[in-house]
Every structure is written in C-alpha cells, then in structure tokens.
Short mmCIF file of N, CA and C in Angstrom, two decimals:
data_model
loop_
_atom_site.label_atom_id
_atom_site.label_comp_id
_atom_site.label_asym_id
_atom_site.label_seq_id
_atom_site.Cartn_x
_atom_site.Cartn_y
_atom_site.Cartn_z
N MET A 631 -3.55 -10.54 -29.69
CA MET A 631 -3.53 -9.80 -28.52
C MET A 631 -2.65 -10.51 -27.45
N SER A 632 -1.67 -9.73 -26.85
CA SER A 632 -0.87 -10.47 -25.85
C SER A 632 -1.56 -10.71 -24.41
N GLU A 633 -1.18 -11.68 -23.77
CA GLU A 633 -1.71 -11.79 -22.38
C GLU A 633 -1.14 -10.78 -21.38
N THR A 634 -2.06 -10.41 -20.59
CA THR A 634 -1.56 -9.34 -19.48
C THR A 634 -1.79 -9.76 -18.12
N LEU A 635 -1.07 -8.99 -17.22
CA LEU A 635 -1.28 -9.34 -15.76
C LEU A 635 -1.67 -7.95 -15.19
N ARG A 636 -2.53 -7.95 -14.31
CA ARG A 636 -2.92 -6.80 -13.51
C ARG A 636 -1.92 -6.64 -12.32
N LEU A 637 -0.90 -5.67 -12.46
CA LEU A 637 0.21 -5.60 -11.51
C LEU A 637 0.22 -4.29 -10.62
N PHE A 638 0.71 -4.41 -9.44
CA PHE A 638 0.88 -3.23 -8.63
C PHE A 638 2.26 -3.46 -7.72
N ILE A 639 2.80 -2.37 -7.33
CA ILE A 639 4.03 -2.52 -6.43
C ILE A 639 3.52 -2.00 -5.17
N ALA A 640 3.93 -2.81 -4.13
CA ALA A 640 3.32 -2.56 -2.81
C ALA A 640 4.30 -3.07 -1.69
N ILE A 641 3.92 -2.67 -0.42
CA ILE A 641 4.62 -3.11 0.74
C ILE A 641 3.67 -3.97 1.56
N GLU A 642 4.15 -5.20 1.85
CA GLU A 642 3.25 -6.08 2.79
C GLU A 642 3.10 -5.52 4.15
N VAL A 643 1.91 -5.51 4.64
CA VAL A 643 1.58 -5.23 6.05
C VAL A 643 1.81 -6.32 7.02
N PRO A 644 2.71 -6.08 8.00
CA PRO A 644 3.07 -7.25 8.97
C PRO A 644 1.87 -7.65 9.81
N ALA A 645 1.89 -8.89 10.30
CA ALA A 645 0.74 -9.49 11.00
C ALA A 645 0.35 -8.57 12.28
N ASN A 646 1.32 -8.08 13.01
CA ASN A 646 0.86 -7.43 14.13
C ASN A 646 0.11 -6.12 13.82
N LEU A 647 0.39 -5.42 12.70
CA LEU A 647 -0.49 -4.33 12.29
C LEU A 647 -1.84 -4.79 11.80
N LYS A 648 -1.93 -5.88 11.12
CA LYS A 648 -3.30 -6.38 10.74
C LYS A 648 -4.19 -6.76 11.89
N ALA A 649 -3.52 -7.29 12.91
CA ALA A 649 -4.21 -7.54 14.11
C ALA A 649 -4.75 -6.20 14.89
N ALA A 650 -3.80 -5.18 14.86
CA ALA A 650 -4.23 -3.86 15.45
C ALA A 650 -5.39 -3.29 14.62
N PHE A 651 -5.29 -3.40 13.30
CA PHE A 651 -6.37 -2.78 12.44
C PHE A 651 -7.73 -3.44 12.77
N ARG A 652 -7.65 -4.82 12.99
CA ARG A 652 -8.88 -5.49 13.15
C ARG A 652 -9.62 -5.10 14.51
N GLN A 653 -8.72 -4.67 15.51
CA GLN A 653 -9.29 -4.31 16.79
C GLN A 653 -10.11 -3.03 16.63
N TYR A 654 -9.89 -2.21 15.59
CA TYR A 654 -10.61 -0.87 15.36
C TYR A 654 -11.76 -1.04 14.49
N GLN A 655 -11.98 -2.34 13.89
CA GLN A 655 -13.16 -2.50 12.82
C GLN A 655 -14.54 -2.11 13.53
N PRO A 656 -14.78 -2.54 14.84
CA PRO A 656 -16.08 -2.17 15.36
C PRO A 656 -16.61 -0.59 15.13
N ALA A 657 -15.57 0.28 15.24
CA ALA A 657 -15.82 1.65 15.21
C ALA A 657 -16.26 2.09 13.79
N PHE A 658 -16.20 1.20 12.83
CA PHE A 658 -16.55 1.55 11.43
C PHE A 658 -17.65 0.60 10.91
N THR A 659 -18.32 -0.10 11.89
CA THR A 659 -19.40 -0.98 11.47
C THR A 659 -20.59 -0.19 10.92
N HIS A 660 -20.96 -0.59 9.71
CA HIS A 660 -21.94 0.06 8.97
C HIS A 660 -22.39 -0.94 7.80
N ALA A 661 -23.66 -1.04 7.51
CA ALA A 661 -24.06 -1.96 6.35
C ALA A 661 -23.34 -1.65 5.04
N ALA A 662 -22.83 -0.47 4.81
CA ALA A 662 -22.20 -0.10 3.54
C ALA A 662 -20.75 -0.28 3.51
N VAL A 663 -20.22 -0.72 4.75
CA VAL A 663 -18.73 -0.72 4.83
C VAL A 663 -18.37 -2.27 4.61
N ARG A 664 -17.54 -2.58 3.74
CA ARG A 664 -17.16 -3.98 3.46
C ARG A 664 -15.59 -4.04 3.67
N PHE A 665 -15.11 -4.67 4.71
CA PHE A 665 -13.79 -4.82 5.23
C PHE A 665 -13.02 -5.77 4.23
N LEU A 666 -11.87 -5.39 3.97
CA LEU A 666 -10.99 -6.36 3.16
C LEU A 666 -10.39 -7.48 4.03
N PRO A 667 -10.31 -8.55 3.42
CA PRO A 667 -9.66 -9.71 4.16
C PRO A 667 -8.17 -9.27 4.43
N ASP A 668 -7.49 -9.92 5.51
CA ASP A 668 -6.29 -9.55 5.98
C ASP A 668 -5.33 -9.81 4.90
N GLU A 669 -5.48 -10.93 4.17
CA GLU A 669 -4.51 -11.24 3.08
C GLU A 669 -4.44 -10.30 1.92
N ASN A 670 -5.45 -9.36 1.93
CA ASN A 670 -5.42 -8.30 0.89
C ASN A 670 -4.76 -6.94 1.40
N LEU A 671 -4.46 -6.91 2.61
CA LEU A 671 -4.00 -5.54 3.15
C LEU A 671 -2.57 -5.36 2.65
N HIS A 672 -2.36 -4.23 2.12
CA HIS A 672 -0.95 -3.87 1.58
C HIS A 672 -0.95 -2.25 1.60
N LEU A 673 0.38 -1.81 1.38
CA LEU A 673 0.52 -0.31 1.13
C LEU A 673 0.97 -0.20 -0.28
N THR A 674 0.19 0.41 -1.12
CA THR A 674 0.55 0.53 -2.55
C THR A 674 1.59 1.70 -2.68
N VAL A 675 2.61 1.29 -3.48
CA VAL A 675 3.60 2.30 -3.87
C VAL A 675 3.11 2.87 -5.32
N HIS A 676 2.62 1.95 -6.08
CA HIS A 676 2.16 2.30 -7.55
C HIS A 676 1.25 1.10 -8.10
N PHE A 677 0.06 1.55 -8.50
CA PHE A 677 -0.65 0.64 -9.35
C PHE A 677 -0.33 0.72 -10.67
N MET A 678 0.02 -0.33 -11.41
CA MET A 678 0.53 -0.36 -12.76
C MET A 678 -0.66 -0.72 -13.71
N GLY A 679 -1.60 -1.46 -13.23
CA GLY A 679 -2.80 -1.83 -14.16
C GLY A 679 -2.28 -3.07 -15.00
N GLU A 680 -3.08 -3.16 -16.14
CA GLU A 680 -2.77 -4.27 -16.98
C GLU A 680 -1.41 -4.13 -17.73
N VAL A 681 -0.52 -5.15 -17.63
CA VAL A 681 0.83 -5.17 -18.22
C VAL A 681 1.06 -6.45 -18.96
N PRO A 682 1.60 -6.31 -20.21
CA PRO A 682 1.94 -7.55 -20.97
C PRO A 682 2.88 -8.32 -20.22
N THR A 683 2.52 -9.73 -20.22
CA THR A 683 3.39 -10.59 -19.42
C THR A 683 4.91 -10.65 -19.95
N GLY A 684 5.07 -10.30 -21.15
CA GLY A 684 6.41 -10.24 -21.73
C GLY A 684 7.30 -9.18 -21.03
N GLN A 685 6.66 -8.26 -20.31
CA GLN A 685 7.49 -7.14 -19.57
C GLN A 685 7.77 -7.53 -18.08
N LEU A 686 7.30 -8.66 -17.76
CA LEU A 686 7.48 -9.07 -16.28
C LEU A 686 8.90 -9.16 -15.80
N THR A 687 9.65 -9.80 -16.59
CA THR A 687 11.05 -9.93 -16.23
C THR A 687 11.84 -8.57 -16.17
N GLU A 688 11.53 -7.69 -17.01
CA GLU A 688 12.18 -6.43 -17.05
C GLU A 688 11.72 -5.54 -15.92
N ILE A 689 10.46 -5.61 -15.57
CA ILE A 689 9.97 -4.93 -14.30
C ILE A 689 10.58 -5.39 -13.14
N GLU A 690 10.69 -6.76 -12.97
CA GLU A 690 11.30 -7.36 -11.80
C GLU A 690 12.76 -6.83 -11.60
N GLN A 691 13.45 -6.81 -12.81
CA GLN A 691 14.86 -6.47 -12.74
C GLN A 691 14.92 -4.89 -12.33
N ARG A 692 14.12 -4.22 -12.80
CA ARG A 692 14.19 -2.71 -12.48
C ARG A 692 13.77 -2.50 -11.02
N LEU A 693 12.83 -3.26 -10.48
CA LEU A 693 12.46 -3.15 -9.04
C LEU A 693 13.62 -3.62 -8.16
N LYS A 694 14.39 -4.74 -8.68
CA LYS A 694 15.46 -5.02 -7.85
C LYS A 694 16.56 -4.01 -7.88
N GLU A 695 16.71 -3.29 -8.86
CA GLU A 695 17.75 -2.22 -8.93
C GLU A 695 17.26 -1.05 -8.04
N VAL A 696 15.93 -0.74 -7.93
CA VAL A 696 15.35 0.25 -7.09
C VAL A 696 15.71 -0.09 -5.69
N ALA A 697 15.33 -1.35 -5.29
CA ALA A 697 15.51 -1.81 -3.84
C ALA A 697 16.93 -1.72 -3.43
N ALA A 698 17.90 -1.92 -4.28
CA ALA A 698 19.19 -1.90 -4.02
C ALA A 698 19.76 -0.49 -3.70
N THR A 699 18.96 0.46 -4.03
CA THR A 699 19.35 1.94 -3.79
C THR A 699 18.57 2.57 -2.58
N GLN A 700 17.76 1.76 -1.97
CA GLN A 700 16.87 2.28 -0.93
C GLN A 700 17.18 1.59 0.58
N MET A 701 17.14 2.42 1.57
CA MET A 701 17.52 1.79 2.88
C MET A 701 16.15 1.49 3.44
N PRO A 702 16.03 0.51 4.37
CA PRO A 702 14.98 0.24 5.21
C PRO A 702 14.49 1.46 5.92
N PHE A 703 13.29 1.51 6.29
CA PHE A 703 12.65 2.77 7.07
C PHE A 703 11.26 2.36 7.78
N ASN A 704 10.83 3.19 8.63
CA ASN A 704 9.54 2.92 9.37
C ASN A 704 8.56 3.95 8.97
N LEU A 705 7.34 3.51 8.86
CA LEU A 705 6.14 4.37 8.70
C LEU A 705 5.42 4.48 9.98
N THR A 706 4.95 5.66 10.46
CA THR A 706 4.26 5.87 11.74
C THR A 706 2.77 6.04 11.44
N LEU A 707 1.90 5.13 12.02
CA LEU A 707 0.46 5.35 11.85
C LEU A 707 0.02 6.65 12.44
N HIS A 708 -0.72 7.39 11.64
CA HIS A 708 -1.34 8.67 12.06
C HIS A 708 -2.71 8.41 12.60
N CYS A 709 -3.64 7.77 11.68
CA CYS A 709 -4.93 7.53 12.10
C CYS A 709 -5.66 6.55 11.23
N LEU A 710 -6.76 6.15 11.63
CA LEU A 710 -7.72 5.34 10.81
C LEU A 710 -8.95 6.22 10.62
N GLU A 711 -9.30 6.38 9.25
CA GLU A 711 -10.36 7.41 9.08
C GLU A 711 -11.02 6.99 7.70
N PRO A 712 -12.29 7.59 7.46
CA PRO A 712 -12.75 7.62 6.07
C PRO A 712 -11.95 8.46 5.16
N GLY A 713 -11.82 8.01 4.01
CA GLY A 713 -10.97 8.86 3.06
C GLY A 713 -11.24 8.43 1.61
N PRO A 714 -10.41 8.95 0.60
CA PRO A 714 -9.39 9.86 0.90
C PRO A 714 -9.98 11.35 1.01
N LYS A 715 -11.17 11.69 0.57
CA LYS A 715 -11.64 13.03 0.82
C LYS A 715 -12.59 12.85 1.97
N PRO A 716 -12.27 13.68 3.04
CA PRO A 716 -13.18 13.66 4.32
C PRO A 716 -14.69 13.89 3.87
N LYS A 717 -14.95 14.78 3.03
CA LYS A 717 -16.40 15.24 2.79
C LYS A 717 -16.96 14.16 1.73
N SER A 718 -16.34 13.29 1.07
CA SER A 718 -16.95 12.32 0.31
C SER A 718 -16.07 11.11 0.17
N PRO A 719 -15.98 10.44 1.43
CA PRO A 719 -15.15 9.28 1.44
C PRO A 719 -15.76 8.13 0.62
N ARG A 720 -14.86 7.22 0.29
CA ARG A 720 -15.29 5.99 -0.54
C ARG A 720 -14.69 4.80 0.18
N LEU A 721 -13.87 4.96 1.22
CA LEU A 721 -13.20 3.91 1.93
C LEU A 721 -12.83 4.24 3.31
N ILE A 722 -12.32 3.24 4.00
CA ILE A 722 -11.66 3.42 5.35
C ILE A 722 -10.22 3.14 5.20
N TRP A 723 -9.30 4.05 5.62
CA TRP A 723 -7.94 3.71 5.37
C TRP A 723 -7.16 3.95 6.66
N ALA A 724 -6.07 3.37 6.78
CA ALA A 724 -5.02 3.48 7.80
C ALA A 724 -4.02 4.40 7.25
N ARG A 725 -4.06 5.67 7.71
CA ARG A 725 -3.12 6.80 7.01
C ARG A 725 -1.86 6.97 7.95
N PHE A 726 -0.74 6.79 7.23
CA PHE A 726 0.56 7.03 7.96
C PHE A 726 1.10 8.48 7.71
N GLY A 727 1.84 8.83 8.65
CA GLY A 727 2.40 10.21 8.59
C GLY A 727 3.40 10.26 7.43
N PRO A 728 3.72 11.51 6.93
CA PRO A 728 4.64 11.73 5.91
C PRO A 728 6.01 11.17 6.29
N GLU A 729 6.65 10.53 5.32
CA GLU A 729 7.97 9.88 5.47
C GLU A 729 8.77 10.18 4.21
N PRO A 730 9.84 10.92 4.38
CA PRO A 730 10.69 11.24 3.33
C PRO A 730 11.23 9.94 2.48
N ALA A 731 11.57 8.82 3.29
CA ALA A 731 12.01 7.62 2.74
C ALA A 731 11.01 6.96 1.83
N PHE A 732 9.71 7.02 2.24
CA PHE A 732 8.69 6.53 1.29
C PHE A 732 8.51 7.39 0.03
N ALA A 733 8.61 8.63 0.20
CA ALA A 733 8.61 9.52 -1.03
C ALA A 733 9.79 9.27 -1.90
N ARG A 734 10.96 8.92 -1.34
CA ARG A 734 12.15 8.65 -2.09
C ARG A 734 11.98 7.21 -2.83
N LEU A 735 11.48 6.25 -2.15
CA LEU A 735 11.15 4.99 -2.70
C LEU A 735 10.29 5.14 -3.92
N GLY A 736 9.02 5.88 -3.68
CA GLY A 736 8.21 6.06 -4.81
C GLY A 736 8.82 6.75 -5.99
N ALA A 737 9.58 7.78 -5.79
CA ALA A 737 10.26 8.60 -6.89
C ALA A 737 11.27 7.52 -7.64
N ALA A 738 11.88 6.79 -6.90
CA ALA A 738 12.90 5.97 -7.55
C ALA A 738 12.06 4.81 -8.41
N VAL A 739 11.05 4.41 -7.92
CA VAL A 739 10.19 3.46 -8.69
C VAL A 739 9.64 4.14 -10.01
N PHE A 740 9.21 5.29 -9.86
CA PHE A 740 8.68 6.01 -11.08
C PHE A 740 9.72 6.27 -12.08
N ARG A 741 10.88 6.68 -11.57
CA ARG A 741 11.98 7.06 -12.40
C ARG A 741 12.58 5.77 -13.11
N GLN A 742 12.68 4.68 -12.40
CA GLN A 742 13.28 3.50 -12.97
C GLN A 742 12.21 2.87 -13.91
N LEU A 743 11.06 3.15 -13.77
CA LEU A 743 10.04 2.45 -14.68
C LEU A 743 9.51 3.34 -15.76
N GLY A 744 10.00 4.57 -15.63
CA GLY A 744 9.64 5.54 -16.67
C GLY A 744 8.16 5.93 -16.51
N ILE A 745 7.70 6.08 -15.35
CA ILE A 745 6.30 6.38 -15.06
C ILE A 745 6.12 7.87 -14.48
N ARG A 746 5.08 8.54 -14.92
CA ARG A 746 4.84 9.86 -14.38
C ARG A 746 4.33 9.73 -13.06
N PRO A 747 4.88 10.47 -12.03
CA PRO A 747 4.42 10.40 -10.64
C PRO A 747 2.96 10.72 -10.49
N PRO A 748 2.18 10.11 -9.59
CA PRO A 748 0.88 10.38 -9.36
C PRO A 748 0.69 11.82 -8.66
N ASP A 749 -0.68 12.28 -8.63
CA ASP A 749 -0.92 13.50 -7.96
C ASP A 749 -0.68 13.31 -6.32
N HIS A 750 -0.71 14.39 -5.66
CA HIS A 750 -0.49 14.35 -4.16
C HIS A 750 -1.25 13.36 -3.44
N ALA A 751 -2.65 13.23 -3.63
CA ALA A 751 -3.38 12.36 -2.89
C ALA A 751 -2.89 10.91 -2.94
N ASP A 752 -2.41 10.51 -4.12
CA ASP A 752 -2.04 9.19 -4.21
C ASP A 752 -0.67 8.99 -3.55
N SER A 753 0.10 9.88 -3.07
CA SER A 753 1.37 9.75 -2.49
C SER A 753 1.22 9.70 -0.92
N ILE A 754 0.01 9.79 -0.40
CA ILE A 754 -0.07 9.51 1.07
C ILE A 754 -0.02 8.13 1.40
N PRO A 755 0.99 7.78 2.30
CA PRO A 755 1.13 6.31 2.47
C PRO A 755 -0.11 5.88 3.37
N HIS A 756 -0.73 4.80 2.81
CA HIS A 756 -1.98 4.20 3.48
C HIS A 756 -2.22 2.89 3.14
N VAL A 757 -2.95 2.24 4.01
CA VAL A 757 -3.48 0.89 3.80
C VAL A 757 -4.91 0.96 3.79
N THR A 758 -5.57 0.53 2.70
CA THR A 758 -7.06 0.41 2.52
C THR A 758 -7.66 -0.74 3.36
N LEU A 759 -8.48 -0.39 4.35
CA LEU A 759 -9.07 -1.39 5.27
C LEU A 759 -10.38 -1.84 4.79
N ALA A 760 -11.17 -0.94 4.28
CA ALA A 760 -12.51 -1.18 3.90
C ALA A 760 -12.96 -0.39 2.81
N ARG A 761 -14.03 -0.79 2.05
CA ARG A 761 -14.48 -0.01 0.84
C ARG A 761 -15.91 0.08 1.10
N PHE A 762 -16.62 1.25 0.61
CA PHE A 762 -17.97 1.45 0.79
C PHE A 762 -18.65 0.80 -0.40
N ARG A 763 -19.78 0.18 -0.15
CA ARG A 763 -20.58 -0.53 -1.10
C ARG A 763 -21.22 0.55 -2.02
N LYS A 764 -21.20 0.40 -3.18
CA LYS A 764 -21.78 1.33 -4.18
C LYS A 764 -23.30 1.17 -4.35
N ASP A 765 -23.80 0.09 -3.89
CA ASP A 765 -25.34 -0.17 -3.96
C ASP A 765 -26.00 0.33 -2.73
N MET A 766 -25.37 0.88 -1.79
CA MET A 766 -25.96 1.32 -0.43
C MET A 766 -25.57 2.76 -0.26
N PRO A 767 -26.40 3.46 0.46
CA PRO A 767 -26.08 4.86 0.95
C PRO A 767 -24.80 4.85 1.82
N ARG A 768 -23.97 5.75 1.59
CA ARG A 768 -22.69 5.91 2.30
C ARG A 768 -23.03 6.26 3.79
N PRO A 769 -22.13 5.77 4.77
CA PRO A 769 -22.24 6.30 6.10
C PRO A 769 -22.03 7.82 6.18
N ILE A 770 -22.92 8.42 7.02
CA ILE A 770 -22.85 9.94 7.09
C ILE A 770 -21.70 10.35 8.20
N SER A 771 -21.60 9.71 9.33
CA SER A 771 -20.56 10.17 10.27
C SER A 771 -19.85 8.89 10.82
N LEU A 772 -18.62 8.78 10.32
CA LEU A 772 -17.86 7.73 10.96
C LEU A 772 -16.65 8.41 11.70
N SER A 773 -16.13 7.65 12.68
CA SER A 773 -15.08 8.22 13.49
C SER A 773 -13.83 8.33 12.90
N VAL A 774 -12.90 9.24 13.32
CA VAL A 774 -11.56 9.16 13.02
C VAL A 774 -10.86 8.69 14.35
N ILE A 775 -10.02 7.62 14.16
CA ILE A 775 -9.45 7.06 15.28
C ILE A 775 -7.87 7.37 15.39
N TYR A 776 -7.40 7.80 16.34
CA TYR A 776 -5.94 8.09 16.63
C TYR A 776 -5.48 7.03 17.56
N PRO A 777 -4.85 6.03 17.18
CA PRO A 777 -4.24 4.99 18.12
C PRO A 777 -3.59 5.57 19.25
N PRO A 778 -3.65 4.88 20.43
CA PRO A 778 -2.99 5.39 21.63
C PRO A 778 -1.40 5.43 21.50
N GLU A 779 -0.78 6.18 22.35
CA GLU A 779 0.69 6.10 22.50
C GLU A 779 1.15 4.68 22.97
N PRO A 780 2.41 4.34 22.77
CA PRO A 780 3.19 4.76 21.89
C PRO A 780 2.71 4.52 20.28
N PRO A 781 3.04 5.32 19.31
CA PRO A 781 2.60 5.12 18.03
C PRO A 781 2.88 3.82 17.38
N LEU A 782 1.92 3.35 16.58
CA LEU A 782 2.30 2.07 15.92
C LEU A 782 3.10 2.33 14.60
N THR A 783 4.16 1.54 14.37
CA THR A 783 5.05 1.70 13.41
C THR A 783 4.97 0.54 12.43
N MET A 784 5.27 0.79 11.20
CA MET A 784 5.24 -0.37 10.12
C MET A 784 6.82 -0.26 9.61
N PRO A 785 7.60 -1.29 9.90
CA PRO A 785 8.91 -1.33 9.27
C PRO A 785 8.78 -1.73 7.79
N VAL A 786 9.49 -0.96 6.91
CA VAL A 786 9.66 -1.24 5.55
C VAL A 786 10.90 -1.73 5.24
N THR A 787 11.05 -3.03 4.96
CA THR A 787 12.31 -3.68 4.63
C THR A 787 12.38 -4.17 3.21
N THR A 788 11.20 -4.36 2.67
CA THR A 788 11.13 -4.85 1.13
C THR A 788 10.06 -4.17 0.47
N VAL A 789 10.18 -4.30 -0.85
CA VAL A 789 9.15 -3.87 -1.79
C VAL A 789 8.80 -5.10 -2.66
N ALA A 790 7.54 -5.11 -3.15
CA ALA A 790 7.20 -6.34 -3.84
C ALA A 790 6.35 -6.00 -4.97
N LEU A 791 6.36 -6.88 -6.13
CA LEU A 791 5.59 -6.93 -7.15
C LEU A 791 4.41 -7.78 -6.97
N TRP A 792 3.14 -7.33 -6.96
CA TRP A 792 1.95 -8.05 -6.69
C TRP A 792 1.10 -8.16 -8.03
N GLN A 793 0.38 -9.35 -8.00
CA GLN A 793 -0.60 -9.47 -9.01
C GLN A 793 -2.07 -9.33 -8.50
N SER A 794 -2.96 -8.73 -9.08
CA SER A 794 -4.32 -8.68 -8.69
C SER A 794 -5.20 -9.43 -9.58
N GLU A 795 -6.00 -10.28 -9.16
CA GLU A 795 -7.01 -11.01 -10.13
C GLU A 795 -8.40 -10.58 -9.59
N LEU A 796 -9.16 -9.92 -10.36
CA LEU A 796 -10.53 -9.41 -10.03
C LEU A 796 -11.47 -10.69 -9.85
N LYS A 797 -11.94 -10.88 -8.69
CA LYS A 797 -12.91 -11.84 -8.26
C LYS A 797 -13.98 -11.19 -7.34
N SER A 798 -14.95 -12.02 -7.11
CA SER A 798 -16.01 -11.49 -6.21
C SER A 798 -16.01 -12.38 -4.88
N PRO A 799 -16.13 -11.75 -3.66
CA PRO A 799 -16.43 -10.32 -3.47
C PRO A 799 -15.24 -9.46 -3.37
N HIS A 800 -14.07 -9.99 -3.32
CA HIS A 800 -12.80 -9.31 -3.33
C HIS A 800 -11.79 -9.82 -4.37
N PRO A 801 -10.90 -8.85 -4.78
CA PRO A 801 -9.90 -9.37 -5.65
C PRO A 801 -8.96 -10.29 -4.85
N VAL A 802 -8.20 -11.16 -5.72
CA VAL A 802 -7.28 -12.01 -5.05
C VAL A 802 -5.84 -11.44 -5.37
N TYR A 803 -5.04 -11.20 -4.34
CA TYR A 803 -3.68 -10.55 -4.59
C TYR A 803 -2.71 -11.61 -4.16
N ARG A 804 -1.55 -11.65 -4.96
CA ARG A 804 -0.43 -12.54 -4.56
C ARG A 804 0.86 -11.79 -5.02
N VAL A 805 1.82 -12.08 -4.14
CA VAL A 805 3.10 -11.56 -4.37
C VAL A 805 3.88 -12.31 -5.40
N LEU A 806 4.29 -11.59 -6.53
CA LEU A 806 5.00 -12.40 -7.52
C LEU A 806 6.58 -12.36 -7.25
N ALA A 807 7.05 -11.21 -6.77
CA ALA A 807 8.46 -11.22 -6.39
C ALA A 807 8.75 -10.18 -5.30
N GLU A 808 9.64 -10.32 -4.49
CA GLU A 808 9.93 -9.49 -3.34
C GLU A 808 11.31 -9.02 -3.42
N PHE A 809 11.62 -7.77 -3.12
CA PHE A 809 12.92 -7.23 -3.25
C PHE A 809 13.39 -6.56 -1.94
N PRO A 810 14.44 -7.03 -1.22
CA PRO A 810 14.82 -6.41 -0.13
C PRO A 810 15.51 -5.04 -0.30
N LEU A 811 15.14 -4.11 0.65
CA LEU A 811 15.85 -2.94 0.61
C LEU A 811 17.26 -3.02 1.12
N SER A 812 18.30 -2.22 0.67
CA SER A 812 19.56 -2.48 1.12
C SER A 812 19.88 -1.80 2.50
N PRO A 813 20.61 -2.52 3.39
CA PRO A 813 20.98 -1.89 4.59
C PRO A 813 21.97 -0.75 4.40
N ALA A 814 22.03 0.18 5.41
CA ALA A 814 22.84 1.42 5.21
C ALA A 814 24.33 1.07 4.89
N GLU A 815 24.81 -0.01 5.58
CA GLU A 815 26.29 -0.37 5.22
C GLU A 815 26.46 -0.86 3.86
N LYS A 816 25.56 -1.26 3.09
CA LYS A 816 25.71 -1.67 1.75
C LYS A 816 25.75 -0.37 0.93
N LEU A 817 24.85 0.51 1.35
CA LEU A 817 24.70 1.76 0.48
C LEU A 817 26.01 2.69 0.68
N ASN A 818 26.39 2.72 2.03
CA ASN A 818 27.48 3.71 2.48
C ASN A 818 28.49 2.78 3.12
N PRO A 819 29.33 1.98 2.37
CA PRO A 819 30.32 1.16 2.99
C PRO A 819 31.39 2.07 3.65
N PRO A 820 32.01 1.55 4.88
CA PRO A 820 33.08 2.27 5.60
C PRO A 820 34.21 2.31 4.70
N GLU A 821 34.98 3.48 4.81
CA GLU A 821 36.10 3.70 4.05
C GLU A 821 37.41 3.23 4.64
#
C-alpha cells in the first residue's frame, strides 16, 4: 500500500480578516461551539482527501498551470452565520458574496485535475470559523452578523496546496506549495 497525504486546495486568510473574525466570536459563544485556531482558517477551493504521495509533483505542476491562467481578485464578506444549512447548521462560517473569478478559479482547478465539480453548496466561498461539537446539543438560535460598512474584502493573489493531519482537538494544516495568480498584464500583454 502506498503512502498517502490528506490534501486540499485553498486560499490563505490574511491576518486582518482573522482579527476581524475574532472580534465577532462572542456573538457565537455556546458550549457546543468550538472555534478553530487562527492558523487553521482558510478558504477551501477543493478538498482532495487521501492522495498517494507519488502524485504530489504532478498536482503541484497542474496547480501552477492553473494559477498562471487566473488573475488576482477580491472576495467581499457577506456575513458570519451558522451554516451551511440554516435549519440544521453544523458550523459557523464567514460567507463571502458570489464572485465570478472564484468560480472560474474553481472550474480551472477541477478541469486541470480531472475532478468532477462539487454541488452548489460547496461552491459558496466561505471560511469555517467554528464547528459544533457532536457530543452536545446544538445551539438553537445564533445570530447572523452583517459586518458594518465599508465591507470587508479578502484579496486573493495566490492559491495553495495544503496538507491536513488529523489530530485532537483540531487538525494541523500546513501549506505545501503556494502558487501566485497572474497579474492582468501577464495574461493580456499590450500589443
């Protein structure tokens, strides 16, 4: 049996957004809510799962090729809320508004890696901030928070390949490789 790595493709959350998310934690305080450590905050593009280590170099090359075809963009924070299903939430997430560039990045990743795209719910750009403990009753009514104006934005200038090691109480995540998105002038050189 070959050795595997638990991998996912994600966007790193900048420090200023991590600090903003921390400010809103008191609104979600409940015994069943377990906040993720700041170092684990990320915005998933695609969770790959267990992948043979022999495929790592090829995956990195394909992600480099994807990044070279995508321009940097911004995501705008919509709200912090229980989700993904409002009537039966299992986590607290920071949900960003729809962004065509994020959808294009995801589509390019799926196409380049030969992966079937996920259903609609998985394509909502979000950062998981907390999970509900399975051994406790879920909170019944938690707030939805709409951050004040001006809206908070998350610049997306790179995409990264991450490794997840399952540990207790939280998994340990680390970036294996990061790939800068191409500036517009590289994709559309002047004539």
